[in-house]
Amino acid sequence: QVQLVESGGGLVQPGGSLRLSCAASGSISSIRSLGWYRQAPGKQRELVATITSGGSTYYTDSVKGRFTISRDNAKDSVSLQMSSLKPDDTAVYYCNAVAFLGYRLQDLWGQGTQVTVSS
């Protein structure tokens, strides 16, 4: 069974840094793009950042200049380096992959990892 597993979440003080990682396992033919979403209590899940197979990146305005997304194509993994963290960054962060499983393009999700920014 194909799955995405996140790691690296935790408690950090405002202004601090944290690095999230996500590794894919299973029978994945190819990954079109990888990304990170987050969901805070009482709010909808929102896109944070994405990176395509060609290396193009996208960031939501609220994290530009603070977060950096990167990927290792050979390992089917993606990371999110988060700096200058704010309390508003507190959320469950989810890894996402748009990938071909055989001939089918599918949207895959990890189980989520908690990030809490608080003093």
mmCIF file of C-alpha atoms in Angstrom:
data_model
loop_
_atom_site.group_PDB
_atom_site.id
_atom_site.type_symbol
_atom_site.label_atom_id
_atom_site.label_comp_id
_atom_site.label_asym_id
_atom_site.label_seq_id
_atom_site.Cartn_x
_atom_site.Cartn_y
_atom_site.Cartn_z
ATOM 1 C CA GLN A 1 0.000 0.000 0.000
ATOM 2 C CA VAL A 2 1.331 3.431 -0.944
ATOM 3 C CA GLN A 3 1.652 5.839 1.945
ATOM 4 C CA LEU A 4 3.217 9.137 2.938
ATOM 5 C CA VAL A 5 4.757 9.503 6.382
ATOM 6 C CA GLU A 6 5.495 12.911 7.914
ATOM 7 C CA SER A 7 7.959 13.652 10.679
ATOM 8 C CA GLY A 8 9.590 16.620 12.384
ATOM 9 C CA GLY A 9 6.657 18.315 14.036
ATOM 10 C CA GLY A 10 6.748 19.587 17.579
ATOM 11 C CA LEU A 11 6.679 22.593 19.872
ATOM 12 C CA VAL A 12 8.756 25.649 19.009
ATOM 13 C CA GLN A 13 8.921 29.227 20.281
ATOM 14 C CA PRO A 14 7.921 32.184 18.098
ATOM 15 C CA GLY A 15 10.808 33.116 15.840
ATOM 16 C CA GLY A 16 12.176 29.599 15.929
ATOM 17 C CA SER A 17 12.685 27.052 13.184
ATOM 18 C CA LEU A 18 11.472 23.581 12.409
ATOM 19 C CA ARG A 19 12.016 21.157 9.544
ATOM 20 C CA LEU A 20 9.318 18.767 8.376
ATOM 21 C CA SER A 21 10.027 15.729 6.250
ATOM 22 C CA CYS A 22 7.836 13.353 4.300
ATOM 23 C CA ALA A 23 8.765 10.046 2.724
ATOM 24 C CA ALA A 24 6.707 8.070 0.252
ATOM 25 C CA SER A 25 6.679 4.306 0.156
ATOM 26 C CA GLY A 26 4.986 1.717 -1.998
ATOM 27 C CA SER A 27 4.450 1.162 -5.697
ATOM 28 C CA ILE A 28 4.651 4.698 -7.036
ATOM 29 C CA SER A 29 5.386 4.951 -10.742
ATOM 30 C CA SER A 30 6.283 8.639 -10.698
ATOM 31 C CA ILE A 31 5.554 11.736 -8.653
ATOM 32 C CA ARG A 32 4.271 14.772 -10.490
ATOM 33 C CA SER A 33 4.408 17.127 -7.542
ATOM 34 C CA LEU A 34 4.818 17.214 -3.778
ATOM 35 C CA GLY A 35 3.424 19.675 -1.314
ATOM 36 C CA TRP A 36 2.511 20.655 2.184
ATOM 37 C CA TYR A 37 -0.882 21.680 3.495
ATOM 38 C CA ARG A 38 -1.897 22.718 6.971
ATOM 39 C CA GLN A 39 -5.060 22.899 9.010
ATOM 40 C CA ALA A 40 -5.463 24.980 12.145
ATOM 41 C CA PRO A 41 -8.254 24.401 14.674
ATOM 42 C CA GLY A 42 -11.551 25.719 13.344
ATOM 43 C CA LYS A 43 -10.104 26.525 9.931
ATOM 44 C CA GLN A 44 -10.060 24.908 6.513
ATOM 45 C CA ARG A 45 -7.052 23.064 5.221
ATOM 46 C CA GLU A 46 -4.852 25.397 3.191
ATOM 47 C CA LEU A 47 -2.021 24.959 0.748
ATOM 48 C CA VAL A 48 1.365 25.989 2.126
ATOM 49 C CA ALA A 49 3.877 25.087 -0.578
ATOM 50 C CA THR A 50 4.360 22.814 -3.580
ATOM 51 C CA ILE A 51 7.244 21.666 -5.730
ATOM 52 C CA THR A 52 6.955 20.035 -9.155
ATOM 53 C CA SER A 53 9.078 17.339 -10.736
ATOM 54 C CA GLY A 54 10.887 20.102 -12.612
ATOM 55 C CA GLY A 55 11.737 21.943 -9.421
ATOM 56 C CA SER A 56 9.256 24.799 -9.707
ATOM 57 C CA THR A 57 7.981 25.978 -6.342
ATOM 58 C CA TYR A 58 4.928 27.772 -5.067
ATOM 59 C CA TYR A 59 4.331 29.346 -1.667
ATOM 60 C CA THR A 60 1.270 30.893 -0.159
ATOM 61 C CA ASP A 61 1.822 34.570 0.597
ATOM 62 C CA SER A 62 1.822 34.141 4.355
ATOM 63 C CA VAL A 63 4.930 31.928 4.320
ATOM 64 C CA LYS A 64 6.993 33.476 1.518
ATOM 65 C CA GLY A 65 10.490 34.295 2.679
ATOM 66 C CA ARG A 66 10.110 32.104 5.762
ATOM 67 C CA PHE A 67 9.466 28.587 4.449
ATOM 68 C CA THR A 68 11.446 26.597 1.892
ATOM 69 C CA ILE A 69 10.246 23.428 0.198
ATOM 70 C CA SER A 70 12.665 20.928 -1.311
ATOM 71 C CA ARG A 71 12.544 17.408 -2.699
ATOM 72 C CA ASP A 72 14.723 14.403 -3.320
ATOM 73 C CA ASN A 73 13.347 12.697 -6.427
ATOM 74 C CA ALA A 74 15.444 9.577 -6.000
ATOM 75 C CA LYS A 75 14.059 9.023 -2.514
ATOM 76 C CA ASP A 76 10.496 10.200 -3.215
ATOM 77 C CA SER A 77 10.723 12.580 -0.296
ATOM 78 C CA VAL A 78 9.953 16.211 0.405
ATOM 79 C CA SER A 79 10.930 18.590 3.195
ATOM 80 C CA LEU A 80 9.657 21.900 4.481
ATOM 81 C CA GLN A 81 12.134 24.144 6.269
ATOM 82 C CA MET A 82 10.209 26.604 8.409
ATOM 83 C CA SER A 83 11.860 29.673 9.904
ATOM 84 C CA SER A 84 10.690 32.778 11.760
ATOM 85 C CA LEU A 85 7.717 30.810 12.966
ATOM 86 C CA LYS A 86 4.638 32.611 14.218
ATOM 87 C CA PRO A 87 1.784 31.465 16.454
ATOM 88 C CA ASP A 88 -0.448 31.595 13.358
ATOM 89 C CA ASP A 89 1.669 28.810 11.879
ATOM 90 C CA THR A 90 0.299 26.448 14.506
ATOM 91 C CA ALA A 91 -1.512 23.657 12.690
ATOM 92 C CA VAL A 92 -1.433 20.056 11.656
ATOM 93 C CA TYR A 93 0.774 19.854 8.581
ATOM 94 C CA TYR A 94 -0.013 17.309 5.886
ATOM 95 C CA CYS A 95 2.238 15.985 3.171
ATOM 96 C CA ASN A 96 0.643 15.693 -0.263
ATOM 97 C CA ALA A 97 1.727 13.955 -3.440
ATOM 98 C CA VAL A 98 0.228 14.004 -6.908
ATOM 99 C CA ALA A 99 1.541 10.795 -8.348
ATOM 100 C CA PHE A 100 0.973 8.045 -10.868
ATOM 101 C CA LEU A 101 0.137 4.719 -9.284
ATOM 102 C CA GLY A 102 0.452 2.570 -12.342
ATOM 103 C CA TYR A 103 -1.395 4.494 -15.038
ATOM 104 C CA ARG A 104 -3.644 6.410 -12.634
ATOM 105 C CA LEU A 105 -2.860 9.906 -11.408
ATOM 106 C CA GLN A 106 -3.851 10.113 -7.759
ATOM 107 C CA ASP A 107 -3.794 12.545 -4.867
ATOM 108 C CA LEU A 108 -2.059 11.073 -1.810
ATOM 109 C CA TRP A 109 -1.994 12.316 1.783
ATOM 110 C CA GLY A 110 0.019 11.681 4.892
ATOM 111 C CA GLN A 111 -1.453 11.344 8.363
ATOM 112 C CA GLY A 112 -0.322 14.781 9.505
ATOM 113 C CA THR A 113 2.173 16.096 12.020
ATOM 114 C CA GLN A 114 1.457 18.711 14.676
ATOM 115 C CA VAL A 115 3.358 21.993 14.701
ATOM 116 C CA THR A 116 2.776 24.244 17.698
ATOM 117 C CA VAL A 117 4.329 27.710 17.897
ATOM 118 C CA SER A 118 3.993 29.107 21.399
ATOM 119 C CA SER A 119 5.997 30.784 24.123
#
